Amino acid sequence: MASHPTIAPMSAVTLSPMQPHHLPEVMAVEQKTQLSPWPKAEFQRSIDNPNRTAWAAYLGPTFIGYMVFSAVGAEAELLTISINPSFQGKGLGKKVLQQGLNQLRFESIFLEVRASNHAAIALYESLGFNAVGERRNYYPLGSGREDAVIYAYTNL
């Protein structure tokens, strides 16, 4: 009988401030999940910038993804969030984002999402984000551009 690795319970999802040693794992997930991946230097800037909050996400001891927020005054913007494809579809993205929202102390949080990214849209809406606008031709595609839907979350 084959043995299967044990997966830590969902409550074992934790966030750790992103550090330079996380960048190889971050970049591996970034390349697998993003149509227009950020360069490594952008993640390094996120680590170094006091107006950004960058987290590495873990399920038990296993790195599963990351997210980066930018803050200005009482508002924040979710710049990026990704979960390793091996861990997608298990509710972990929701758990990671919920922990981030619980830790942030901002009145409003905004984000843009590709109009075609129905899984992400469902995630954001399940956490209380509301569509508040769109940006036409915002995201590059292989041929042409795609609209972004702007979402807002009120943390009051």
PDB file of C-alpha atoms in Angstrom, residues 4-72:
ATOM      1  CA  HIS A   4       0.699   9.503   1.038  1.00  0.00           C
ATOM      2  CA  PRO A   5       2.302  12.597   2.554  1.00  0.00           C
ATOM      3  CA  THR A   6       0.267  14.069   5.359  1.00  0.00           C
ATOM      4  CA  ILE A   7      -1.174  17.504   4.707  1.00  0.00           C
ATOM      5  CA  ALA A   8      -1.295  19.829   7.671  1.00  0.00           C
ATOM      6  CA  PRO A   9      -4.774  20.959   8.724  1.00  0.00           C
ATOM      7  CA  MET A  10      -6.104  24.226   7.274  1.00  0.00           C
ATOM      8  CA  SER A  11      -5.624  25.914  10.635  1.00  0.00           C
ATOM      9  CA  ALA A  12      -1.888  25.418  10.119  1.00  0.00           C
ATOM     10  CA  VAL A  13      -1.811  28.164   7.438  1.00  0.00           C
ATOM     11  CA  THR A  14       0.508  30.918   8.632  1.00  0.00           C
ATOM     12  CA  LEU A  15       1.953  34.138   7.244  1.00  0.00           C
ATOM     13  CA  SER A  16       5.558  35.174   7.636  1.00  0.00           C
ATOM     14  CA  PRO A  17       7.071  38.500   6.550  1.00  0.00           C
ATOM     15  CA  MET A  18       8.645  37.908   3.144  1.00  0.00           C
ATOM     16  CA  GLN A  19      12.447  37.867   3.270  1.00  0.00           C
ATOM     17  CA  PRO A  20      15.103  37.558   0.539  1.00  0.00           C
ATOM     18  CA  HIS A  21      15.485  33.835   1.282  1.00  0.00           C
ATOM     19  CA  HIS A  22      11.834  33.351   0.201  1.00  0.00           C
ATOM     20  CA  LEU A  23      12.468  34.732  -3.301  1.00  0.00           C
ATOM     21  CA  PRO A  24      13.429  31.462  -5.048  1.00  0.00           C
ATOM     22  CA  GLU A  25      10.153  29.846  -3.923  1.00  0.00           C
ATOM     23  CA  VAL A  26       8.175  33.024  -4.655  1.00  0.00           C
ATOM     24  CA  MET A  27       9.601  33.216  -8.167  1.00  0.00           C
ATOM     25  CA  ALA A  28       8.865  29.537  -8.842  1.00  0.00           C
ATOM     26  CA  VAL A  29       5.186  30.067  -7.928  1.00  0.00           C
ATOM     27  CA  GLU A  30       5.072  33.398  -9.786  1.00  0.00           C
ATOM     28  CA  GLN A  31       6.244  31.753 -13.013  1.00  0.00           C
ATOM     29  CA  LYS A  32       3.645  28.975 -12.686  1.00  0.00           C
ATOM     30  CA  THR A  33       0.665  31.194 -11.867  1.00  0.00           C
ATOM     31  CA  GLN A  34       0.942  34.601 -13.556  1.00  0.00           C
ATOM     32  CA  LEU A  35       0.360  35.495 -17.203  1.00  0.00           C
ATOM     33  CA  SER A  36       2.573  38.576 -16.696  1.00  0.00           C
ATOM     34  CA  PRO A  37       4.999  37.570 -13.926  1.00  0.00           C
ATOM     35  CA  TRP A  38       6.681  40.159 -11.751  1.00  0.00           C
ATOM     36  CA  PRO A  39      10.486  40.222 -11.954  1.00  0.00           C
ATOM     37  CA  LYS A  40      12.445  39.169  -8.872  1.00  0.00           C
ATOM     38  CA  ALA A  41      13.517  42.819  -8.386  1.00  0.00           C
ATOM     39  CA  GLU A  42       9.870  43.838  -7.840  1.00  0.00           C
ATOM     40  CA  PHE A  43       9.515  41.356  -4.995  1.00  0.00           C
ATOM     41  CA  GLN A  44      12.794  42.604  -3.519  1.00  0.00           C
ATOM     42  CA  ARG A  45      11.419  46.180  -3.698  1.00  0.00           C
ATOM     43  CA  SER A  46       8.316  44.945  -1.895  1.00  0.00           C
ATOM     44  CA  ILE A  47      10.463  43.540   0.896  1.00  0.00           C
ATOM     45  CA  ASP A  48      12.494  46.756   1.169  1.00  0.00           C
ATOM     46  CA  ASN A  49       9.649  49.295   0.817  1.00  0.00           C
ATOM     47  CA  PRO A  50       8.150  50.413   4.160  1.00  0.00           C
ATOM     48  CA  ASN A  51       4.850  51.184   2.369  1.00  0.00           C
ATOM     49  CA  ARG A  52       4.458  47.562   1.314  1.00  0.00           C
ATOM     50  CA  THR A  53       3.587  44.465   3.297  1.00  0.00           C
ATOM     51  CA  ALA A  54       4.817  41.241   1.723  1.00  0.00           C
ATOM     52  CA  TRP A  55       4.046  37.843   3.233  1.00  0.00           C
ATOM     53  CA  ALA A  56       5.126  34.299   2.526  1.00  0.00           C
ATOM     54  CA  ALA A  57       2.348  31.779   3.217  1.00  0.00           C
ATOM     55  CA  TYR A  58       2.912  28.336   4.714  1.00  0.00           C
ATOM     56  CA  LEU A  59       0.815  25.258   5.297  1.00  0.00           C
ATOM     57  CA  GLY A  60       2.616  23.800   8.282  1.00  0.00           C
ATOM     58  CA  PRO A  61       6.291  23.871   7.227  1.00  0.00           C
ATOM     59  CA  THR A  62       5.506  23.949   3.474  1.00  0.00           C
ATOM     60  CA  PHE A  63       5.692  27.173   1.446  1.00  0.00           C
ATOM     61  CA  ILE A  64       2.418  27.477  -0.486  1.00  0.00           C
ATOM     62  CA  GLY A  65       2.319  31.055  -1.771  1.00  0.00           C
ATOM     63  CA  TYR A  66       2.585  34.754  -1.092  1.00  0.00           C
ATOM     64  CA  MET A  67       0.835  38.107  -1.201  1.00  0.00           C
ATOM     65  CA  VAL A  68       1.895  41.745  -1.356  1.00  0.00           C
ATOM     66  CA  PHE A  69      -0.031  44.816  -0.255  1.00  0.00           C
ATOM     67  CA  SER A  70       0.802  48.481  -0.795  1.00  0.00           C
ATOM     68  CA  ALA A  71      -0.448  51.088   1.692  1.00  0.00           C
ATOM     69  CA  VAL A  72      -1.162  54.798   1.448  1.00  0.00           C
TER      70      VAL A  72
END
